[in-house]
mmCIF file of C-alpha atoms in Angstrom:
data_model
loop_
_atom_site.group_PDB
_atom_site.id
_atom_site.type_symbol
_atom_site.label_atom_id
_atom_site.label_comp_id
_atom_site.label_asym_id
_atom_site.label_seq_id
_atom_site.Cartn_x
_atom_site.Cartn_y
_atom_site.Cartn_z
ATOM 1 C CA UNK A 1 9.019 -1.614 50.176
ATOM 2 C CA UNK A 2 12.022 -1.525 52.161
ATOM 3 C CA UNK A 3 15.126 -3.390 50.461
ATOM 4 C CA UNK A 4 15.408 -6.143 52.896
ATOM 5 C CA UNK A 5 16.200 -9.810 51.771
ATOM 6 C CA UNK A 6 16.579 -12.894 53.916
ATOM 7 C CA UNK A 7 18.245 -15.993 52.838
ATOM 8 C CA UNK A 8 17.789 -18.681 52.764
ATOM 9 C CA UNK A 9 13.679 -18.439 52.725
ATOM 10 C CA UNK A 10 12.996 -21.988 53.827
ATOM 11 C CA UNK A 11 15.651 -24.409 55.511
ATOM 12 C CA UNK A 12 15.179 -27.897 57.040
ATOM 13 C CA UNK A 13 17.960 -28.933 59.659
ATOM 14 C CA UNK A 14 18.758 -31.547 62.234
ATOM 15 C CA UNK A 15 18.960 -31.059 65.815
ATOM 16 C CA UNK A 16 22.740 -30.288 66.812
ATOM 17 C CA UNK A 17 23.672 -28.624 63.600
ATOM 18 C CA UNK A 18 24.733 -24.901 63.455
ATOM 19 C CA UNK A 19 22.545 -22.611 61.105
ATOM 20 C CA UNK A 20 23.106 -19.087 59.813
ATOM 21 C CA UNK A 21 20.411 -16.985 58.355
ATOM 22 C CA UNK A 22 21.372 -13.848 56.735
ATOM 23 C CA UNK A 23 19.572 -10.368 56.341
ATOM 24 C CA UNK A 24 20.556 -8.024 53.661
ATOM 25 C CA UNK A 25 19.391 -4.417 53.362
ATOM 26 C CA UNK A 26 19.991 -1.983 51.109
ATOM 27 C CA UNK A 27 18.572 1.139 52.647
ATOM 28 C CA UNK A 28 21.710 1.955 54.922
ATOM 29 C CA UNK A 29 19.686 1.947 58.152
ATOM 30 C CA UNK A 30 21.524 2.260 61.254
ATOM 31 C CA UNK A 31 19.295 -0.588 63.335
ATOM 32 C CA UNK A 32 18.764 -4.108 62.593
ATOM 33 C CA UNK A 33 16.737 -6.850 64.172
ATOM 34 C CA UNK A 34 15.955 -10.413 64.229
ATOM 35 C CA UNK A 35 12.907 -11.869 65.555
ATOM 36 C CA UNK A 36 11.171 -15.525 65.839
ATOM 37 C CA UNK A 37 7.384 -15.679 65.375
ATOM 38 C CA UNK A 38 5.684 -18.420 67.118
ATOM 39 C CA UNK A 39 2.045 -19.084 67.470
ATOM 40 C CA UNK A 40 0.447 -17.664 70.487
ATOM 41 C CA UNK A 41 3.565 -15.384 70.951
ATOM 42 C CA UNK A 42 3.528 -12.866 68.373
ATOM 43 C CA UNK A 43 7.002 -11.350 67.511
ATOM 44 C CA UNK A 44 9.783 -11.953 70.239
ATOM 45 C CA UNK A 45 13.124 -10.028 69.875
ATOM 46 C CA UNK A 46 16.391 -12.393 69.677
ATOM 47 C CA UNK A 47 19.018 -9.923 68.915
ATOM 48 C CA UNK A 48 19.525 -6.437 67.679
ATOM 49 C CA UNK A 49 22.196 -3.963 66.117
ATOM 50 C CA UNK A 50 22.613 -0.423 66.621
ATOM 51 C CA UNK A 51 25.615 -0.255 64.309
ATOM 52 C CA UNK A 52 28.598 -2.292 62.818
ATOM 53 C CA UNK A 53 29.823 -4.432 65.511
ATOM 54 C CA UNK A 54 27.251 -3.367 68.075
ATOM 55 C CA UNK A 55 24.875 -5.775 68.993
ATOM 56 C CA UNK A 56 22.410 -6.195 72.179
ATOM 57 C CA UNK A 57 20.280 -9.048 73.244
ATOM 58 C CA UNK A 58 16.596 -9.373 73.245
ATOM 59 C CA UNK A 59 14.114 -11.215 75.219
ATOM 60 C CA UNK A 60 14.887 -14.825 73.612
ATOM 61 C CA UNK A 61 18.469 -14.776 72.945
ATOM 62 C CA UNK A 62 19.692 -17.981 74.531
ATOM 63 C CA UNK A 63 20.939 -20.474 72.001
ATOM 64 C CA UNK A 64 21.340 -17.629 69.442
ATOM 65 C CA UNK A 65 24.408 -15.304 68.101
ATOM 66 C CA UNK A 66 24.687 -12.627 65.710
ATOM 67 C CA UNK A 67 27.148 -10.659 63.859
ATOM 68 C CA UNK A 68 27.017 -7.478 61.887
ATOM 69 C CA UNK A 69 30.553 -6.831 60.058
ATOM 70 C CA UNK A 70 29.052 -4.490 57.410
ATOM 71 C CA UNK A 71 26.013 -1.983 57.729
ATOM 72 C CA UNK A 72 24.149 -3.973 55.232
ATOM 73 C CA UNK A 73 24.261 -7.388 56.754
ATOM 74 C CA UNK A 74 23.043 -8.938 59.915
ATOM 75 C CA UNK A 75 23.563 -12.514 60.663
ATOM 76 C CA UNK A 76 21.883 -14.925 62.990
ATOM 77 C CA UNK A 77 23.346 -17.891 64.102
ATOM 78 C CA UNK A 78 21.967 -20.798 65.823
ATOM 79 C CA UNK A 79 25.092 -22.589 67.521
ATOM 80 C CA UNK A 80 23.470 -25.956 68.180
ATOM 81 C CA UNK A 81 19.802 -26.233 66.662
ATOM 82 C CA UNK A 82 17.047 -27.633 68.749
ATOM 83 C CA UNK A 83 13.534 -28.506 67.807
ATOM 84 C CA UNK A 84 12.172 -25.640 70.082
ATOM 85 C CA UNK A 85 14.097 -23.102 67.530
ATOM 86 C CA UNK A 86 11.511 -24.319 64.705
ATOM 87 C CA UNK A 87 10.121 -21.260 64.119
ATOM 88 C CA UNK A 88 9.704 -18.441 61.261
ATOM 89 C CA UNK A 89 12.579 -15.781 61.892
ATOM 90 C CA UNK A 90 12.022 -12.248 60.494
ATOM 91 C CA UNK A 91 14.742 -9.744 60.132
ATOM 92 C CA UNK A 92 13.591 -5.828 60.509
ATOM 93 C CA UNK A 93 15.552 -2.431 60.134
ATOM 94 C CA UNK A 94 14.967 0.857 61.337
ATOM 95 C CA UNK A 95 16.550 4.193 60.245
ATOM 96 C CA UNK A 96 17.557 6.133 63.102
ATOM 97 C CA UNK A 97 17.825 7.007 67.053
ATOM 98 C CA UNK A 98 14.146 8.105 67.824
ATOM 99 C CA UNK A 99 12.450 7.072 64.831
ATOM 100 C CA UNK A 100 10.863 3.844 65.678
ATOM 101 C CA UNK A 101 9.209 2.373 62.778
ATOM 102 C CA UNK A 102 10.416 -0.973 61.672
ATOM 103 C CA UNK A 103 10.374 -2.304 58.225
ATOM 104 C CA UNK A 104 10.234 -6.271 57.876
ATOM 105 C CA UNK A 105 11.949 -8.620 55.424
ATOM 106 C CA UNK A 106 9.995 -11.701 54.039
ATOM 107 C CA UNK A 107 10.925 -14.103 56.760
ATOM 108 C CA UNK A 108 12.616 -17.657 57.019
ATOM 109 C CA UNK A 109 10.958 -20.562 58.068
ATOM 110 C CA UNK A 110 13.407 -22.775 59.953
ATOM 111 C CA UNK A 111 12.245 -26.600 60.747
ATOM 112 C CA UNK A 112 14.778 -28.500 63.027
ATOM 113 C CA UNK A 113 14.308 -32.065 62.912
ATOM 114 C CA UNK B 1 8.083 -2.640 81.259
ATOM 115 C CA UNK B 2 5.950 -1.876 78.448
ATOM 116 C CA UNK B 3 3.224 -4.524 77.195
ATOM 117 C CA UNK B 4 0.864 -4.766 74.646
ATOM 118 C CA UNK B 5 -2.497 -6.837 75.081
ATOM 119 C CA UNK B 6 -4.820 -7.944 72.035
ATOM 120 C CA UNK B 7 -7.741 -9.430 73.711
ATOM 121 C CA UNK B 8 -9.166 -11.190 70.476
ATOM 122 C CA UNK B 9 -7.478 -13.793 69.094
ATOM 123 C CA UNK B 10 -9.698 -14.553 66.048
ATOM 124 C CA UNK B 11 -12.257 -12.285 64.570
ATOM 125 C CA UNK B 12 -14.884 -13.009 61.816
ATOM 126 C CA UNK B 13 -16.738 -10.239 59.908
ATOM 127 C CA UNK B 14 -18.719 -10.001 56.833
ATOM 128 C CA UNK B 15 -17.342 -8.348 53.781
ATOM 129 C CA UNK B 16 -18.426 -4.707 53.914
ATOM 130 C CA UNK B 17 -19.121 -4.774 57.513
ATOM 131 C CA UNK B 18 -17.074 -2.444 59.860
ATOM 132 C CA UNK B 19 -13.969 -3.870 61.981
ATOM 133 C CA UNK B 20 -12.511 -2.931 65.018
ATOM 134 C CA UNK B 21 -9.510 -4.490 66.194
ATOM 135 C CA UNK B 22 -8.578 -3.871 70.238
ATOM 136 C CA UNK B 23 -5.377 -3.131 71.665
ATOM 137 C CA UNK B 24 -4.292 -2.209 74.989
ATOM 138 C CA UNK B 25 -0.848 -0.947 76.086
ATOM 139 C CA UNK B 26 0.945 -0.586 79.335
ATOM 140 C CA UNK B 27 3.260 2.181 79.214
ATOM 141 C CA UNK B 28 4.535 4.953 81.701
ATOM 142 C CA UNK B 29 5.089 7.962 79.315
ATOM 143 C CA UNK B 30 3.302 8.892 76.227
ATOM 144 C CA UNK B 31 3.640 5.783 73.915
ATOM 145 C CA UNK B 32 4.611 5.335 70.293
ATOM 146 C CA UNK B 33 2.185 2.901 69.002
ATOM 147 C CA UNK B 34 1.847 1.161 65.604
ATOM 148 C CA UNK B 35 -0.274 -1.284 63.800
ATOM 149 C CA UNK B 36 0.936 -3.766 61.422
ATOM 150 C CA UNK B 37 -0.643 -6.347 59.056
ATOM 151 C CA UNK B 38 0.721 -9.685 58.223
ATOM 152 C CA UNK B 39 -0.554 -11.391 54.853
ATOM 153 C CA UNK B 40 -0.326 -15.269 54.798
ATOM 154 C CA UNK B 41 3.530 -16.200 54.145
ATOM 155 C CA UNK B 42 4.715 -12.341 54.183
ATOM 156 C CA UNK B 43 6.385 -10.171 56.441
ATOM 157 C CA UNK B 44 4.867 -7.512 58.342
ATOM 158 C CA UNK B 45 3.658 -4.377 56.653
ATOM 159 C CA UNK B 46 3.198 -0.932 58.501
ATOM 160 C CA UNK B 47 -0.397 0.298 58.596
ATOM 161 C CA UNK B 48 -0.106 3.375 60.820
ATOM 162 C CA UNK B 49 1.627 4.813 63.491
ATOM 163 C CA UNK B 50 1.051 7.264 66.539
ATOM 164 C CA UNK B 51 3.478 9.401 68.065
ATOM 165 C CA UNK B 52 1.672 12.531 69.459
ATOM 166 C CA UNK B 53 -0.972 14.972 68.346
ATOM 167 C CA UNK B 54 -4.004 14.370 66.882
ATOM 168 C CA UNK B 55 -5.425 11.033 68.567
ATOM 169 C CA UNK B 56 -7.149 9.938 65.489
ATOM 170 C CA UNK B 57 -4.599 8.607 62.888
ATOM 171 C CA UNK B 58 -5.045 7.561 59.403
ATOM 172 C CA UNK B 59 -3.048 4.928 57.830
ATOM 173 C CA UNK B 60 -2.826 2.655 54.507
ATOM 174 C CA UNK B 61 -5.555 0.696 52.848
ATOM 175 C CA UNK B 62 -8.353 2.816 54.520
ATOM 176 C CA UNK B 63 -7.613 1.935 58.121
ATOM 177 C CA UNK B 64 -7.366 4.319 61.029
ATOM 178 C CA UNK B 65 -6.719 4.089 64.588
ATOM 179 C CA UNK B 66 -7.747 6.171 67.695
ATOM 180 C CA UNK B 67 -5.536 6.602 70.840
ATOM 181 C CA UNK B 68 -7.511 6.904 74.095
ATOM 182 C CA UNK B 69 -4.845 7.752 76.821
ATOM 183 C CA UNK B 70 -7.773 7.389 79.608
ATOM 184 C CA UNK B 71 -8.374 3.641 78.361
ATOM 185 C CA UNK B 72 -4.565 2.975 77.344
ATOM 186 C CA UNK B 73 -6.087 1.827 74.136
ATOM 187 C CA UNK B 74 -5.124 2.189 70.742
ATOM 188 C CA UNK B 75 -7.792 0.511 68.329
ATOM 189 C CA UNK B 76 -7.844 -0.168 64.641
ATOM 190 C CA UNK B 77 -10.830 0.345 62.577
ATOM 191 C CA UNK B 78 -12.127 0.123 58.798
ATOM 192 C CA UNK B 79 -15.728 1.279 58.028
ATOM 193 C CA UNK B 80 -16.013 -1.465 55.322
ATOM 194 C CA UNK B 81 -14.072 -4.562 55.114
ATOM 195 C CA UNK B 82 -12.704 -6.253 52.043
ATOM 196 C CA UNK B 83 -11.851 -9.666 51.540
ATOM 197 C CA UNK B 84 -8.340 -8.943 50.960
ATOM 198 C CA UNK B 85 -8.161 -7.610 54.610
ATOM 199 C CA UNK B 86 -8.107 -11.167 55.835
ATOM 200 C CA UNK B 87 -4.414 -11.278 57.577
ATOM 201 C CA UNK B 88 -3.055 -11.050 60.909
ATOM 202 C CA UNK B 89 -2.929 -7.800 62.708
ATOM 203 C CA UNK B 90 -0.426 -6.816 65.187
ATOM 204 C CA UNK B 91 -0.302 -3.903 67.570
ATOM 205 C CA UNK B 92 3.007 -2.572 68.979
ATOM 206 C CA UNK B 93 4.480 -0.189 71.289
ATOM 207 C CA UNK B 94 7.797 1.401 71.440
ATOM 208 C CA UNK B 95 9.960 -0.030 74.201
ATOM 209 C CA UNK B 96 12.170 1.895 76.603
ATOM 210 C CA UNK B 97 16.033 1.393 76.867
ATOM 211 C CA UNK B 98 17.043 2.363 73.408
ATOM 212 C CA UNK B 99 17.715 0.584 70.466
ATOM 213 C CA UNK B 100 14.349 1.689 68.819
ATOM 214 C CA UNK B 101 12.686 -1.629 69.941
ATOM 215 C CA UNK B 102 9.191 -2.321 69.757
ATOM 216 C CA UNK B 103 7.075 -4.938 72.004
ATOM 217 C CA UNK B 104 4.244 -6.447 70.103
ATOM 218 C CA UNK B 105 0.901 -8.084 71.038
ATOM 219 C CA UNK B 106 0.339 -11.534 70.167
ATOM 220 C CA UNK B 107 -1.844 -10.875 67.000
ATOM 221 C CA UNK B 108 -5.413 -10.777 65.985
ATOM 222 C CA UNK B 109 -6.112 -13.246 63.057
ATOM 223 C CA UNK B 110 -9.022 -11.626 60.896
ATOM 224 C CA UNK B 111 -11.272 -13.710 58.735
ATOM 225 C CA UNK B 112 -13.569 -12.049 56.080
ATOM 226 C CA UNK B 113 -16.652 -13.943 55.071
ATOM 227 C CA UNK B 114 -17.967 -13.300 51.401
#
């Protein structure tokens, strides 16, 4: 299994509070991704990173920001959590350009009350 | 833009029966295609991939998939299903525009009856 950890694994937070989710990899892969998974929608890309300090938006980026200050860490921040952001969040990694396989972390279940 | 359709939301099969999960894609060029499996409470695991060459690809856990360009399909098959195959299955296609991005289908939930 790819060395990917996510923390926390579960979190309950209140509407309006900021939340940061962490993804940590030990594979030294260049690309990192944040997805959300919701019933009936599959996985949708929030943001991704193609290197340290290099990030770009995915299809559902509103209300989310990311940062990558080290190769191994990719942080997802919900600036002001809303109930619509209740979801399961997955981090994934991919090795290099043109190698499309992505390997997934175990997920973080976030509930916004 | 590329897209993936998995027409079956739920499928139920008996243990020992054969399985076929459908996946249709929309993509202008030769696609890079993937199947992933997700067990309850787990992340996604790569089952197999198609980049080019032989249109029948073998994966882990006894799964295979066949790429059919004329039908824009990449269906997943297994000759004999085991109870442990109960999970959700996702088809994905590599996206254009860089970033090694994938576009996922909405998934098919497989139930196995004993």
